[in-house]
C-alpha positions as YAML, in Angstrom:
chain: A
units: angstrom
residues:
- id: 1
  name: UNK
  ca: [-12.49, 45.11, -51.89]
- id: 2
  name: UNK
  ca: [-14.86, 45.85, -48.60]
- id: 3
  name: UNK
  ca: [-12.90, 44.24, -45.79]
- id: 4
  name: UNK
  ca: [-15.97, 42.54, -44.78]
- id: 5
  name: UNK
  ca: [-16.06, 40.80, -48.34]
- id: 6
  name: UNK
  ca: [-13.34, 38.28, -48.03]
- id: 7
  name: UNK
  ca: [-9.20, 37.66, -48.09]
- id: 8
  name: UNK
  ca: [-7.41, 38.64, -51.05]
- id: 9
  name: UNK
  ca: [-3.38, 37.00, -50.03]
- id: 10
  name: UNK
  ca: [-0.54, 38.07, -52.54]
- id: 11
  name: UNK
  ca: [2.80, 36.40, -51.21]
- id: 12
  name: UNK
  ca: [5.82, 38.38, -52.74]
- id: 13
  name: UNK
  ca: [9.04, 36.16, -51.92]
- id: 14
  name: UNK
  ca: [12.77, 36.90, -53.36]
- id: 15
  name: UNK
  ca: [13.53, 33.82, -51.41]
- id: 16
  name: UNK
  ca: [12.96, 30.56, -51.24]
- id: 17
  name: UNK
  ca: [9.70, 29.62, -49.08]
- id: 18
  name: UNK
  ca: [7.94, 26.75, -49.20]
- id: 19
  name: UNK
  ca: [3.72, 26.35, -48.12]
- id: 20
  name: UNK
  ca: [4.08, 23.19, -46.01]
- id: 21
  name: UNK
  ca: [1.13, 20.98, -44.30]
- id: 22
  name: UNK
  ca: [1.37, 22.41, -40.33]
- id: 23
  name: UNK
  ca: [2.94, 19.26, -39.11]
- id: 24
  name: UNK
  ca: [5.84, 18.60, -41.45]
- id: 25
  name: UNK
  ca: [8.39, 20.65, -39.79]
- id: 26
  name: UNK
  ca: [9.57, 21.79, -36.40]
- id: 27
  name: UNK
  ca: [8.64, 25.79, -36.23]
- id: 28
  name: UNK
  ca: [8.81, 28.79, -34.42]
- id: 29
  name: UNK
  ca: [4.93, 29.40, -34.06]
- id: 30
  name: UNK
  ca: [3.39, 33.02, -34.81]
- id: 31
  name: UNK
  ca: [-0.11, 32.34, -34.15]
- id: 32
  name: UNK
  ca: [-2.31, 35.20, -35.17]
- id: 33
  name: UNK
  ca: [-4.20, 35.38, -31.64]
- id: 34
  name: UNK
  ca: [-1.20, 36.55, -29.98]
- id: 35
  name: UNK
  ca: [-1.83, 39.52, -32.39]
- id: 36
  name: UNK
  ca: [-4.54, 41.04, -31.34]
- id: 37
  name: UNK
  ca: [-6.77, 38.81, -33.84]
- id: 38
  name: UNK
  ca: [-10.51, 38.76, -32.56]
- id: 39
  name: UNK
  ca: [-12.26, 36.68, -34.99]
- id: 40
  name: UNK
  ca: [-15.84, 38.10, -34.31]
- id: 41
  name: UNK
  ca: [-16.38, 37.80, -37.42]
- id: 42
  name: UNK
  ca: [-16.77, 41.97, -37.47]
- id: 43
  name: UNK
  ca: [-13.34, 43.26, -36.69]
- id: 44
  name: UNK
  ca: [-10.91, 43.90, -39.19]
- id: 45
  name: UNK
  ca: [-7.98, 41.74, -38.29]
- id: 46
  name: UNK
  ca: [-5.64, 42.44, -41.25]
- id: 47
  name: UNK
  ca: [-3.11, 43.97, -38.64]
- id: 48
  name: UNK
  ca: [-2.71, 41.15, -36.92]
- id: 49
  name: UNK
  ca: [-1.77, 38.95, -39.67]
- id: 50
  name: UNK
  ca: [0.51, 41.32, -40.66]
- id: 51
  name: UNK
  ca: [2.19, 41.47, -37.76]
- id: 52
  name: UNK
  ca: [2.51, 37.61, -37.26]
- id: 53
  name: UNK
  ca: [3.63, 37.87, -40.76]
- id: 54
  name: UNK
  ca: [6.34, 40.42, -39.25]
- id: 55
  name: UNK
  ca: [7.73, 38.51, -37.11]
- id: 56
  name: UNK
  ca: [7.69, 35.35, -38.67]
- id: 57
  name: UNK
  ca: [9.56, 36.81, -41.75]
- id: 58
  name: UNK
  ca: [12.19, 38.17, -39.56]
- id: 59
  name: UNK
  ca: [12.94, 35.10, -36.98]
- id: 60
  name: UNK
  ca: [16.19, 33.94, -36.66]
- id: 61
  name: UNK
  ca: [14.80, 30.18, -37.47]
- id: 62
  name: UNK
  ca: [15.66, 28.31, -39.99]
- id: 63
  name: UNK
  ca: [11.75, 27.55, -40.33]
- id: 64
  name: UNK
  ca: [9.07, 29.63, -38.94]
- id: 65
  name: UNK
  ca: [4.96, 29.01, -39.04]
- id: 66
  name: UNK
  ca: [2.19, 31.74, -39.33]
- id: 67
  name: UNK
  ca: [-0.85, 29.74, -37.34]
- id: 68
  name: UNK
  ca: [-4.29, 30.76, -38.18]
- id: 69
  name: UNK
  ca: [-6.93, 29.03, -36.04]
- id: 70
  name: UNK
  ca: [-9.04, 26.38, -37.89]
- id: 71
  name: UNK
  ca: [-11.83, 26.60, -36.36]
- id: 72
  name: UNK
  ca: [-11.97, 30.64, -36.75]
- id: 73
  name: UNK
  ca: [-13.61, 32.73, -39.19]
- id: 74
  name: UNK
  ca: [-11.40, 35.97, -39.52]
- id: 75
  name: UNK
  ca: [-12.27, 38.92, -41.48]
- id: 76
  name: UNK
  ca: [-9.22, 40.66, -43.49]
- id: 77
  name: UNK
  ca: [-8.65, 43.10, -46.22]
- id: 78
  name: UNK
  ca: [-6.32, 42.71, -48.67]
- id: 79
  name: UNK
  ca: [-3.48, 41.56, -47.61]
- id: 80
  name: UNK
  ca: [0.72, 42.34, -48.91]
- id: 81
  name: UNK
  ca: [3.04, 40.08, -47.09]
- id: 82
  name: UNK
  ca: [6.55, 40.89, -48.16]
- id: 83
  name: UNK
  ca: [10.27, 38.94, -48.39]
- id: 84
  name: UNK
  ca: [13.09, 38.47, -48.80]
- id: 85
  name: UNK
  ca: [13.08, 36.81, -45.29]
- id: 86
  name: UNK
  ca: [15.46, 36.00, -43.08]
- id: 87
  name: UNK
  ca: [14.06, 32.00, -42.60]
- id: 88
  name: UNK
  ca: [14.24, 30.20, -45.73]
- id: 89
  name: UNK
  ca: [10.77, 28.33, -44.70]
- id: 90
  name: UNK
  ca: [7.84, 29.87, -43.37]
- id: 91
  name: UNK
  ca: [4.85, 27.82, -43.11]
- id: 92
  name: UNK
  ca: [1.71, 29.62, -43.69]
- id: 93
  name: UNK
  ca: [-0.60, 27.19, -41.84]
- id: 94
  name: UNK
  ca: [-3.93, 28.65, -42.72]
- id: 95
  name: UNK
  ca: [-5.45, 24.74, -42.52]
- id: 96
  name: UNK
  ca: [-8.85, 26.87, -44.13]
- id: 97
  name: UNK
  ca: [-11.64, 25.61, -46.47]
- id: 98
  name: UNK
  ca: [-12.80, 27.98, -47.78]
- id: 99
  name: UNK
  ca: [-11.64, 31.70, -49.11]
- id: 100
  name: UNK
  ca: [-13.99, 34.07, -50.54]
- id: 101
  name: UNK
  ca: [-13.49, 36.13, -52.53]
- id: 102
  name: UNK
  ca: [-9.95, 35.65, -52.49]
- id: 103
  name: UNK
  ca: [-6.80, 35.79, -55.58]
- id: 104
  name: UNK
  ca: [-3.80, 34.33, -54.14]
- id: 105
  name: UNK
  ca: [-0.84, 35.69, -55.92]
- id: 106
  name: UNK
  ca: [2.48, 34.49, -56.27]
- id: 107
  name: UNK
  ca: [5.03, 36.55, -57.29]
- id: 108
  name: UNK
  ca: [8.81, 35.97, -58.00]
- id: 109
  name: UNK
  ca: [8.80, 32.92, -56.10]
- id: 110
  name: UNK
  ca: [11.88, 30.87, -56.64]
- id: 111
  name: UNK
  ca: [12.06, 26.96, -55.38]
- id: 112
  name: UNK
  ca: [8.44, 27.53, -53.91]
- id: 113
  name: UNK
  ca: [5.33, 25.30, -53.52]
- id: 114
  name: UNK
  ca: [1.53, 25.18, -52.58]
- id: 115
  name: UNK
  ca: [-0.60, 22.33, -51.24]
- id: 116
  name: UNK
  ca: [-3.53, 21.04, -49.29]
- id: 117
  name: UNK
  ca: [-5.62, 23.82, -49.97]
- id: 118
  name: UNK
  ca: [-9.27, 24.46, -50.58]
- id: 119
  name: UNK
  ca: [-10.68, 27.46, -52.75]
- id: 120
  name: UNK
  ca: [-14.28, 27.97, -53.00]
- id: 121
  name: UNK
  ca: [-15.98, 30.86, -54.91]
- id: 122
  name: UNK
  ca: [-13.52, 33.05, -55.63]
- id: 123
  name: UNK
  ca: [-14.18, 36.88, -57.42]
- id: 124
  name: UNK
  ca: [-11.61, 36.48, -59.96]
- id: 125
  name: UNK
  ca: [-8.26, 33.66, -60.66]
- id: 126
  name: UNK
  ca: [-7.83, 31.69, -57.53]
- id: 127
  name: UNK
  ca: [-4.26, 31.20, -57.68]
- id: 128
  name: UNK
  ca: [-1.93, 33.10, -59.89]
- id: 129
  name: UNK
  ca: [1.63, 32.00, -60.48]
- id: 130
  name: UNK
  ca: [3.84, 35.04, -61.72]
- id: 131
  name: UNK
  ca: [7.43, 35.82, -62.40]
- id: 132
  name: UNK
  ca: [8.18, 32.73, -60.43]
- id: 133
  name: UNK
  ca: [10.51, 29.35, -61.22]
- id: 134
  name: UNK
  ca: [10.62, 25.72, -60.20]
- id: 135
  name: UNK
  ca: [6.86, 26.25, -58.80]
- id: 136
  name: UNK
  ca: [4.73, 23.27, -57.79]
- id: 137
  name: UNK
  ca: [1.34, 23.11, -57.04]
- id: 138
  name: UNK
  ca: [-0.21, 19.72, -55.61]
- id: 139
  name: UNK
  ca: [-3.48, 18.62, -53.87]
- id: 140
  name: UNK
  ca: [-5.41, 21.78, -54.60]
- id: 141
  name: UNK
  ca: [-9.17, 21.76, -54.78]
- id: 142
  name: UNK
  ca: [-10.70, 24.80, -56.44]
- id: 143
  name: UNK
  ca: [-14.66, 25.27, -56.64]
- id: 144
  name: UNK
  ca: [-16.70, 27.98, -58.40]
- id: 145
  name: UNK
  ca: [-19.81, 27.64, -60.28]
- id: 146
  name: UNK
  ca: [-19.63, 26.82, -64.18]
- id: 147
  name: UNK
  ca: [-21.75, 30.65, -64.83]
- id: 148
  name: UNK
  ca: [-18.84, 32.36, -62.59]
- id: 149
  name: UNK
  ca: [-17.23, 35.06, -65.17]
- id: 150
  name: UNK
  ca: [-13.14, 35.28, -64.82]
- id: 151
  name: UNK
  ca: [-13.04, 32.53, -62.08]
- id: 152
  name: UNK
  ca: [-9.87, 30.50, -63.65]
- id: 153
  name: UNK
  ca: [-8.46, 28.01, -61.51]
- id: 154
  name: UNK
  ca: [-4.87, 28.45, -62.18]
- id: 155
  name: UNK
  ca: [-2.89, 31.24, -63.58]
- id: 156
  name: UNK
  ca: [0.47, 31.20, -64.81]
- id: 157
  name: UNK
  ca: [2.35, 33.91, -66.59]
- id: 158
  name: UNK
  ca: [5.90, 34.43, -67.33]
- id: 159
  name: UNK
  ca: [7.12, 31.36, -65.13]
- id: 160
  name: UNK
  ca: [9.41, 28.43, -65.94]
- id: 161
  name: UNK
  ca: [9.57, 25.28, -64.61]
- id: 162
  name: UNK
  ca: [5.83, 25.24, -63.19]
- id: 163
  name: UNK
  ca: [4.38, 21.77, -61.85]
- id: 164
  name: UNK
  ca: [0.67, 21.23, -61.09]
- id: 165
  name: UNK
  ca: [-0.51, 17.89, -59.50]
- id: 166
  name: UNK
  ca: [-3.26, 15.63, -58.28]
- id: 167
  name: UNK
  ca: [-5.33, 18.57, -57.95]
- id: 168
  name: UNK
  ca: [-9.69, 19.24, -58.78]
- id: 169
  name: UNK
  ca: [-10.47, 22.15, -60.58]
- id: 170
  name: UNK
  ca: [-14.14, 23.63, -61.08]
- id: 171
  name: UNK
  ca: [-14.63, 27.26, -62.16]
- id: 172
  name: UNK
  ca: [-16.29, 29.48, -64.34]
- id: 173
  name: UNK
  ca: [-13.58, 30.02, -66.66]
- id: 174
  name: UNK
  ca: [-9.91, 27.93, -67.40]
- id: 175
  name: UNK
  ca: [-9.33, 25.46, -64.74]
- id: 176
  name: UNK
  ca: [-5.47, 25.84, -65.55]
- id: 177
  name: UNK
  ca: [-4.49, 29.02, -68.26]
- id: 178
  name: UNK
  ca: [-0.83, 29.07, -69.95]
- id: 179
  name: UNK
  ca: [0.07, 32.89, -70.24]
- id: 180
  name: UNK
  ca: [2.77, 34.74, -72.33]
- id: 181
  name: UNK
  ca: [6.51, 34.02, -71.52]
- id: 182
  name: UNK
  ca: [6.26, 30.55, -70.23]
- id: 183
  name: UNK
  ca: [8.53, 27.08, -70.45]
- id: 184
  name: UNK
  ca: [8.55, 23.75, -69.18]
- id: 185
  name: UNK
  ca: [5.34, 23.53, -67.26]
- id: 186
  name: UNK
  ca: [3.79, 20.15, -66.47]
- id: 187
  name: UNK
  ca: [0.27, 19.92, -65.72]
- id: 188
  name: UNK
  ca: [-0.48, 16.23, -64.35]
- id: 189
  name: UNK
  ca: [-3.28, 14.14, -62.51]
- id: 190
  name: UNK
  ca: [-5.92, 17.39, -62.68]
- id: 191
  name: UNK
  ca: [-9.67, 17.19, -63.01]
- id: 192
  name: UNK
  ca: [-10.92, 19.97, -64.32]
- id: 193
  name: UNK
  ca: [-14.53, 20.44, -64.69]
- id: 194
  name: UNK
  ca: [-16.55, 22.75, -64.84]
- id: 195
  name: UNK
  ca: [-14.67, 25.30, -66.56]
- id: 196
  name: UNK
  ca: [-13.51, 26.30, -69.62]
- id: 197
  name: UNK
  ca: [-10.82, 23.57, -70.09]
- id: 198
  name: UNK
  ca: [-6.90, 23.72, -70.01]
- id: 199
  name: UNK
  ca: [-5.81, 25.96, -72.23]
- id: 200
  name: UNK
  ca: [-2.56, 28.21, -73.75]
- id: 201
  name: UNK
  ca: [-3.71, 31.44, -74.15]
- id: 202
  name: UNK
  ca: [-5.40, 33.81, -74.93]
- id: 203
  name: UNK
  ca: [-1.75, 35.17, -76.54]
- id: 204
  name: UNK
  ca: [-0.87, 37.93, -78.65]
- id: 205
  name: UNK
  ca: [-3.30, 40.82, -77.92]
- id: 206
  name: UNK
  ca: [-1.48, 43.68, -78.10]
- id: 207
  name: UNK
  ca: [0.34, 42.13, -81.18]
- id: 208
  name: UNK
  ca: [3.41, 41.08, -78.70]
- id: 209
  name: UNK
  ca: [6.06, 38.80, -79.03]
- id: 210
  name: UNK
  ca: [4.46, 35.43, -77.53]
- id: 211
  name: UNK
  ca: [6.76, 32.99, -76.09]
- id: 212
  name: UNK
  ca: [6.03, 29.73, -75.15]
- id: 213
  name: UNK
  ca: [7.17, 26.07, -75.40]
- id: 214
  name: UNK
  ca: [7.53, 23.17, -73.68]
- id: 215
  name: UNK
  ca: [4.35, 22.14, -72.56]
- id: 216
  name: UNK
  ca: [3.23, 19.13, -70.67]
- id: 217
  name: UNK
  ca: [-0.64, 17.91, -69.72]
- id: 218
  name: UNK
  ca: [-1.30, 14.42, -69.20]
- id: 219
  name: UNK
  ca: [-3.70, 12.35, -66.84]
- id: 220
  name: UNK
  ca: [-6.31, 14.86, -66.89]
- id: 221
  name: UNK
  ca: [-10.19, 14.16, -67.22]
- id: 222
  name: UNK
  ca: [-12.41, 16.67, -68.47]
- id: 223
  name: UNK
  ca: [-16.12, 16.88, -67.34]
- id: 224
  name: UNK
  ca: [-18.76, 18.99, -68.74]
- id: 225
  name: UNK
  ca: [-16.53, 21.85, -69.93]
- id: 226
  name: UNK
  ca: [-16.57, 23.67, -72.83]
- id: 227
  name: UNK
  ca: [-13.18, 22.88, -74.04]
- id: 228
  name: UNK
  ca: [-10.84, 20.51, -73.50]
- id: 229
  name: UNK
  ca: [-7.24, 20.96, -74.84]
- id: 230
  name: UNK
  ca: [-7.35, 24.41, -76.16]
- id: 231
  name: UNK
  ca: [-4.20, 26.43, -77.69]
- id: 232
  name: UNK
  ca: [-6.09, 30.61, -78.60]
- id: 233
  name: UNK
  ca: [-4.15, 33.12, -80.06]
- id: 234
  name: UNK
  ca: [-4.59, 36.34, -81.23]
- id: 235
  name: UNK
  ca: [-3.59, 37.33, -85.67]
- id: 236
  name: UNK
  ca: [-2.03, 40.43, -84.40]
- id: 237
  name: UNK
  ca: [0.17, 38.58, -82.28]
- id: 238
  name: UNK
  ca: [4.10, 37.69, -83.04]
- id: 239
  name: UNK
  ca: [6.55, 34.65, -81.88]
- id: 240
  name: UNK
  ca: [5.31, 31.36, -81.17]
- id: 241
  name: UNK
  ca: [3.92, 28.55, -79.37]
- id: 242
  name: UNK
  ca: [5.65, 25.29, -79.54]
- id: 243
  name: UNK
  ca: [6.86, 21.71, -78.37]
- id: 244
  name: UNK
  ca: [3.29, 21.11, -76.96]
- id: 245
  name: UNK
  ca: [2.04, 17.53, -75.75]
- id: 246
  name: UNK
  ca: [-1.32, 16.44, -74.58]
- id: 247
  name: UNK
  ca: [-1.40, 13.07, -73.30]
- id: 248
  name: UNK
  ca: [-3.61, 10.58, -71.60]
- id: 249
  name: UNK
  ca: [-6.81, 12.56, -72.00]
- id: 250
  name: UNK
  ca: [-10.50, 11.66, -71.20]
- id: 251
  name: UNK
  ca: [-13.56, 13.79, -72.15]
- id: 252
  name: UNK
  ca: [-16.90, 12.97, -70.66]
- id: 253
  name: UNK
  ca: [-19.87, 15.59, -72.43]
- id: 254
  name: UNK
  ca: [-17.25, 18.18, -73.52]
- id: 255
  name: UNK
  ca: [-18.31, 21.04, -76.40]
- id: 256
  name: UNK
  ca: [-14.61, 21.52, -78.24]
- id: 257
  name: UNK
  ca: [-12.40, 18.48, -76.58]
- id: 258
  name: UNK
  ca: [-9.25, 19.48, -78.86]
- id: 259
  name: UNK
  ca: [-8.89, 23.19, -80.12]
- id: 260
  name: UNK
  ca: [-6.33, 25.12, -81.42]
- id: 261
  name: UNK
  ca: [-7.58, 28.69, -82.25]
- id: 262
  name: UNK
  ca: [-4.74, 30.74, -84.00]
- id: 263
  name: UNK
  ca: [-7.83, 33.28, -84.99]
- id: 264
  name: UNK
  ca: [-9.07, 33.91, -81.49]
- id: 265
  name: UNK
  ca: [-11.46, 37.15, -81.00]
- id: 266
  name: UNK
  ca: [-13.20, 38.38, -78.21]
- id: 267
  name: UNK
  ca: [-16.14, 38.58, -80.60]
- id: 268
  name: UNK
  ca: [-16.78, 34.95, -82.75]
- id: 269
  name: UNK
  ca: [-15.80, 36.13, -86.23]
- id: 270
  name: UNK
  ca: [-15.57, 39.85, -85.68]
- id: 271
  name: UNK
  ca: [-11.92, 40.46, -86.23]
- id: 272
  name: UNK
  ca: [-10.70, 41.16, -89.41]
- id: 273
  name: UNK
  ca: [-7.96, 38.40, -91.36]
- id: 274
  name: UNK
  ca: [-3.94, 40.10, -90.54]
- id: 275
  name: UNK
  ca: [-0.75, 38.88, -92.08]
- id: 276
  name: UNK
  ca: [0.43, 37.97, -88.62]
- id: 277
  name: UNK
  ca: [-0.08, 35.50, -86.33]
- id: 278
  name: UNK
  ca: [1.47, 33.79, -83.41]
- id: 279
  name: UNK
  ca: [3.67, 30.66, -85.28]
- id: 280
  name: UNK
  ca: [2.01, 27.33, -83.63]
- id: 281
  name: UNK
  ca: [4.14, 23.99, -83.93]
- id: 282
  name: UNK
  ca: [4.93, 20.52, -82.79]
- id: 283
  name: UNK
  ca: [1.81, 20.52, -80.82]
- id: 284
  name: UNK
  ca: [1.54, 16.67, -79.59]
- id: 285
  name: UNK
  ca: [-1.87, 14.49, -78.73]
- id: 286
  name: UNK
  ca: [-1.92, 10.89, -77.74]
- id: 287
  name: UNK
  ca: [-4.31, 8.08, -76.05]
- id: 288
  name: UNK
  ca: [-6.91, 10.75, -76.29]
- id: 289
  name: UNK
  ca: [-10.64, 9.20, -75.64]
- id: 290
  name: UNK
  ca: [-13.90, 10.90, -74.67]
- id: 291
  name: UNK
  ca: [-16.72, 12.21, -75.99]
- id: 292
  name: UNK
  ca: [-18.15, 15.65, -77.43]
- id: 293
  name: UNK
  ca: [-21.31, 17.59, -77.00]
- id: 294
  name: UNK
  ca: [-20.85, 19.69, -80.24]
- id: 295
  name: UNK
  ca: [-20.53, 18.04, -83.79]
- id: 296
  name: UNK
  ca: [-16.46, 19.06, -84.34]
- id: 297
  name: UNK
  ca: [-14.80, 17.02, -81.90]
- id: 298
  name: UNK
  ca: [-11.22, 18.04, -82.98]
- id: 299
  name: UNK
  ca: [-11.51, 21.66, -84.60]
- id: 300
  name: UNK
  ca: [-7.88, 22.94, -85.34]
- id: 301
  name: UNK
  ca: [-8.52, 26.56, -86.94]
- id: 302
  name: UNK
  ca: [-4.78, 28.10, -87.95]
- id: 303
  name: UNK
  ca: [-3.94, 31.27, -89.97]
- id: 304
  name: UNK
  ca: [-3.87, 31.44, -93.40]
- id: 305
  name: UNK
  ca: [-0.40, 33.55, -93.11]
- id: 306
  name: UNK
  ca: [1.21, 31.55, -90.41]
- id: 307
  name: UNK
  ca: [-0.20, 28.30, -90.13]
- id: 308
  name: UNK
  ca: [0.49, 25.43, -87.72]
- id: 309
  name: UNK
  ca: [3.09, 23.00, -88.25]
- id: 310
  name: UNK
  ca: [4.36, 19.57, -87.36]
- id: 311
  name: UNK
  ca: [0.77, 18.71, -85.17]
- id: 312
  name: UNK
  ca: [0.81, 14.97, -84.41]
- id: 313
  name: UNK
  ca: [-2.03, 12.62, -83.55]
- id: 314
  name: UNK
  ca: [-2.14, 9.22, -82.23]
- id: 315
  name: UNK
  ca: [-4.52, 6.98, -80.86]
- id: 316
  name: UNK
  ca: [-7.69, 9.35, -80.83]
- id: 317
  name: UNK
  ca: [-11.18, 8.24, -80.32]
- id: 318
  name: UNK
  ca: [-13.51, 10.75, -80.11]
- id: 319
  name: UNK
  ca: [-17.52, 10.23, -80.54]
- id: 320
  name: UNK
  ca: [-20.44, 12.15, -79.70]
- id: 321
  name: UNK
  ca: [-22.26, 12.14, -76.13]
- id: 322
  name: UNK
  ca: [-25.26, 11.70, -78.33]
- id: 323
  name: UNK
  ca: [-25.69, 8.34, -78.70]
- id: 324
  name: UNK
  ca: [-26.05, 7.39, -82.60]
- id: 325
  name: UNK
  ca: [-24.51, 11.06, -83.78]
- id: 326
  name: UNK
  ca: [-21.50, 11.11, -85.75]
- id: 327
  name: UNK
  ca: [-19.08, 13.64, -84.90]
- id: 328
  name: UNK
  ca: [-16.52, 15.28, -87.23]
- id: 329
  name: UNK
  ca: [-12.84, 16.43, -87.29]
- id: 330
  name: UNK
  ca: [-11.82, 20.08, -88.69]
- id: 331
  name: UNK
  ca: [-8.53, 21.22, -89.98]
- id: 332
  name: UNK
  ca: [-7.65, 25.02, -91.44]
- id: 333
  name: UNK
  ca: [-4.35, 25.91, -92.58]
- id: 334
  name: UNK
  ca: [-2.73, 22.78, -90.30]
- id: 335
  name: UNK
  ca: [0.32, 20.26, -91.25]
- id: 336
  name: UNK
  ca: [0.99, 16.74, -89.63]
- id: 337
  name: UNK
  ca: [0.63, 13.29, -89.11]
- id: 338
  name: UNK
  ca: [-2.16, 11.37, -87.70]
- id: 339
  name: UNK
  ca: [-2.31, 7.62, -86.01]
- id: 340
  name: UNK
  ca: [-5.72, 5.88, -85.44]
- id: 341
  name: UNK
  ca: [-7.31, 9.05, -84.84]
- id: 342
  name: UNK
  ca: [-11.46, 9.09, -85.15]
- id: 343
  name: UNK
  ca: [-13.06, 11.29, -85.83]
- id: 344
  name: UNK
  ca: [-10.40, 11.80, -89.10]
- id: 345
  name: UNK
  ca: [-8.11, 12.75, -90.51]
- id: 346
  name: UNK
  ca: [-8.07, 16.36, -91.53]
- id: 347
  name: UNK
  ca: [-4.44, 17.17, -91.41]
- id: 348
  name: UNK
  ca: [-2.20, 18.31, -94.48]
- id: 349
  name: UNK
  ca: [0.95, 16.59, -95.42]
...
């Protein structure tokens, strides 16, 4: 990345840190200027935060604060900041709105959270959460144009115990994206929009072993994406995705408000039927309402060889933003029960 391009933050704790608001805590204060920072808006001050960084990581405090002027513009090129630290909270007060292009990566992050942040127009994922457990994300606001390629919101990927909250998501891609070796994530009060929905996925590539289960999104209002609730997986891929629950949705103009893709291809149609497929079950939807831009509102497309199991829906009203147009409901392959669920039903017993 040119250093004159943006901010690109990857946090790598081993131990537990915490991203606090700058006046929740007492702190030993590292503020950037003391670094040799200029913020002309030329200079390349990536030493400085480093430094600050430095010293911060290594304070004898029980809590320590990086400060970054608010009212500064600082240029800085990508950027490791490295743990295991001796204070087991450092505040990272950056108190910005806006970073661009930026990915802020969290890796191995154990007992850690994020808040009170603004994104705007990010190159690539705004916030990836990696390798990391009991995670929570609240209060984030993330904005990209809808045309943006590979903007998600919110990454995670090989993570347990992953909570997203009261947050505004509007990208170019996934506002929130499930990856492979995931459990118990909860995804709650998030507005997403636009983007390419919420979705699990894409699994199974390489033909891997996907694992993921227990699932959580409810509260969340979807507007103007093009997908709502979307599970994609790939035939070549193994294992399974399961214990699943969508609750307390609401679509407004969306083009595929519940999906499940277990034939997912980079090109529409263009890969070949396998034997395999990633085993999709006890996927949940309830007090789902909205409406669709496309004429398959619910679309649940499973494999021939593996198909999906034990999907449940209940209290489902789905009609088309086209006042007048009927949509429909579209089931491949898929076994469950359904509960005052228009447009329906199209499950197997």
């Amino acid at each position: 990345m040119d250093s004159a391009s943006g901010v690109l933050l990857i946090f790598l704790f081993t131990s537990a840190t915490s991203l606090l608001n700058a006046h929740e805590i007492d702190e030993d204060n590292f503020n950037v200027m003391d670094y040799g920072a200029t913020s002309d808006d030329l200079t390349d001050d990536s030493q400085a935060f480093l430094e600050a960084w430095d010293d911060a990581c290594s304070a004898s405090v029980e809590s320590s604060r990086v400060y970054v002027p608010a009212e500064k513009t600082f240029v800085v090129d990508p950027i490791t900041f490295h743990g295991p630290c001796y204070a087991s909270t450092i505040n990272f007060a950056k108190q910005c709105t806006t970073l661009a292009p930026t990915a802020l990566k969290f890796v191995s992050c154990n007992e850690s959270s994020v808040s009170n942040m603004k994104f705007t127009n990010s190159a690539q994922t705004h916030i990836l959460v990696r390798g990391c457990n009991s995670f929570s994300i609240d209060n984030v606001m993330i904005e990209s144009p809808g045309n943006s390629p590979n903007t998600d919101g919110i990454h995670i990927q090989s993570s347990q115990h992953v909570l997203i909250t009261n947050s505004r998501i509007a990208t170019g891609d996934d506002c929130v994206s499930i990856g492979d070796h995931t459990s118990n994530i909860e995804i709650e009060n998030v507005e997403c929009g636009p983007g390419h929905g919420i979705s699990i996925g894409s699994l199974g590539r390489g033909g891997n072993y996907v694992q993921v289960q227990n699932i959580l999104v409810t509260d969340a209002f979807f507007n103007g994406t093009t997908n709502g609730a979307r599970i994609k997986t790939w035939q070549v891929g193994r294992g399974y995705v399961r214990d699943v629950t969508f609750q307390n949705l609401l679509f407004n103009h969306v083009q595929n408000p519940i999906i499940i893709d277990q034939n997912y291809c980079n090109v529409r149609n263009a890969c070949k039927e396998q034997e395999t497929g990633v085993q999709i079950s006890n996927v949940n939807y309830k007090e789902v309402l909205g409406t669709s831009t496309t004429d398959i509102a619910i679309n649940i497309n499973c494999s021939r060889s593996v198909p999906c199991f034990g999907i449940s829906m209940e209290s489902i009203q789905l009609l088309s933003a086209e006042v007048g147009k009927q949509v429909t409901a579209n089931c491949s392959n898929a076994y469950g029960e359904e509960v005052d669920v228009v447009p329906g039903p199209c499950l197997l017993d």
